[in-house]
Amino acid sequence: MNDEKDLRDDDEKDEELEEIKELGTKVVPNNSERIQVLPIIGQVEGHMVLPPQSKSTKYEHLIPQLIAIEQNDDVKGVLIVLNTVGGDIEAGLAIAEMIRSIGKPTVSLVIGGGHSIGVPLATAANYSFISPSATMIVHPVRMTGLVIGVPQTFEYFNKMQERINDFIVRTSKIDKETLNKLLAQTDVLLNDMGTILIGKEAVEYGLIDEVGGIHDALGKLNSLIDGEESHR
């Protein structure tokens, strides 16, 4: 009997290790895990598969994790840890909208960089932190590959930029005029438009709520969880 139990335990451990190896975290947390950590590292991979040597976060992995978090009553809050250079715009914005719609407290922490589509992913949480040396790059939508030079193409890019801007303004303290000004800078990034913000600069512009680290982020998340539970 004990041998059968040991075999089941070993199988469960193997499945858990495989899940961590594949997804970076367990989809359904243990009962003891009040806070679920959601890492978004490297490039956000969407409809196109990135080369195997690229560090990436796959949106088809994050979506079931977010749904599992929402359905699991044992999870009381989510910590999103970001170090991303950006990636697929549609996938990144979809993930950001899902994070924003979670019915539990969420806190984000930018630890290395939150560039491009990483900006709305950082602002999607209820409260956001950035480490002192971390950077955020705000720039207009860019696309590689064949672009058809017709008015409809410009309108497509314009609408996509509007969607991103509206989300950032809706989920942070920055106003639309200031955001557009940061996007239009031409003297900051080499051969590109946009602005790079380091640590406290992101807070001063209203993109991020506070400069801090893991201790601050967990402390804030626990206080949000406790506050929500006290109102029930």
PDB file of C-alpha atoms in Angstrom, residues 147-161:
ATOM      1  CA  VAL A 147       4.349  46.632 -45.443  1.00  0.00           C
ATOM      2  CA  ILE A 148       1.917  47.659 -48.196  1.00  0.00           C
ATOM      3  CA  GLY A 149       2.173  51.392 -48.813  1.00  0.00           C
ATOM      4  CA  VAL A 150      -1.510  52.320 -48.891  1.00  0.00           C
ATOM      5  CA  PRO A 151      -3.637  54.547 -46.616  1.00  0.00           C
ATOM      6  CA  GLN A 152      -5.269  51.479 -45.027  1.00  0.00           C
ATOM      7  CA  THR A 153      -1.889  50.326 -43.721  1.00  0.00           C
ATOM      8  CA  PHE A 154      -1.333  53.652 -41.965  1.00  0.00           C
ATOM      9  CA  GLU A 155      -4.837  53.469 -40.492  1.00  0.00           C
ATOM     10  CA  TYR A 156      -4.155  49.951 -39.217  1.00  0.00           C
ATOM     11  CA  PHE A 157      -0.975  51.056 -37.419  1.00  0.00           C
ATOM     12  CA  ASN A 158      -2.751  54.147 -36.091  1.00  0.00           C
ATOM     13  CA  LYS A 159      -5.630  52.093 -34.655  1.00  0.00           C
ATOM     14  CA  MET A 160      -3.216  49.632 -33.055  1.00  0.00           C
ATOM     15  CA  GLN A 161      -1.288  52.499 -31.437  1.00  0.00           C
TER      16      GLN A 161
END
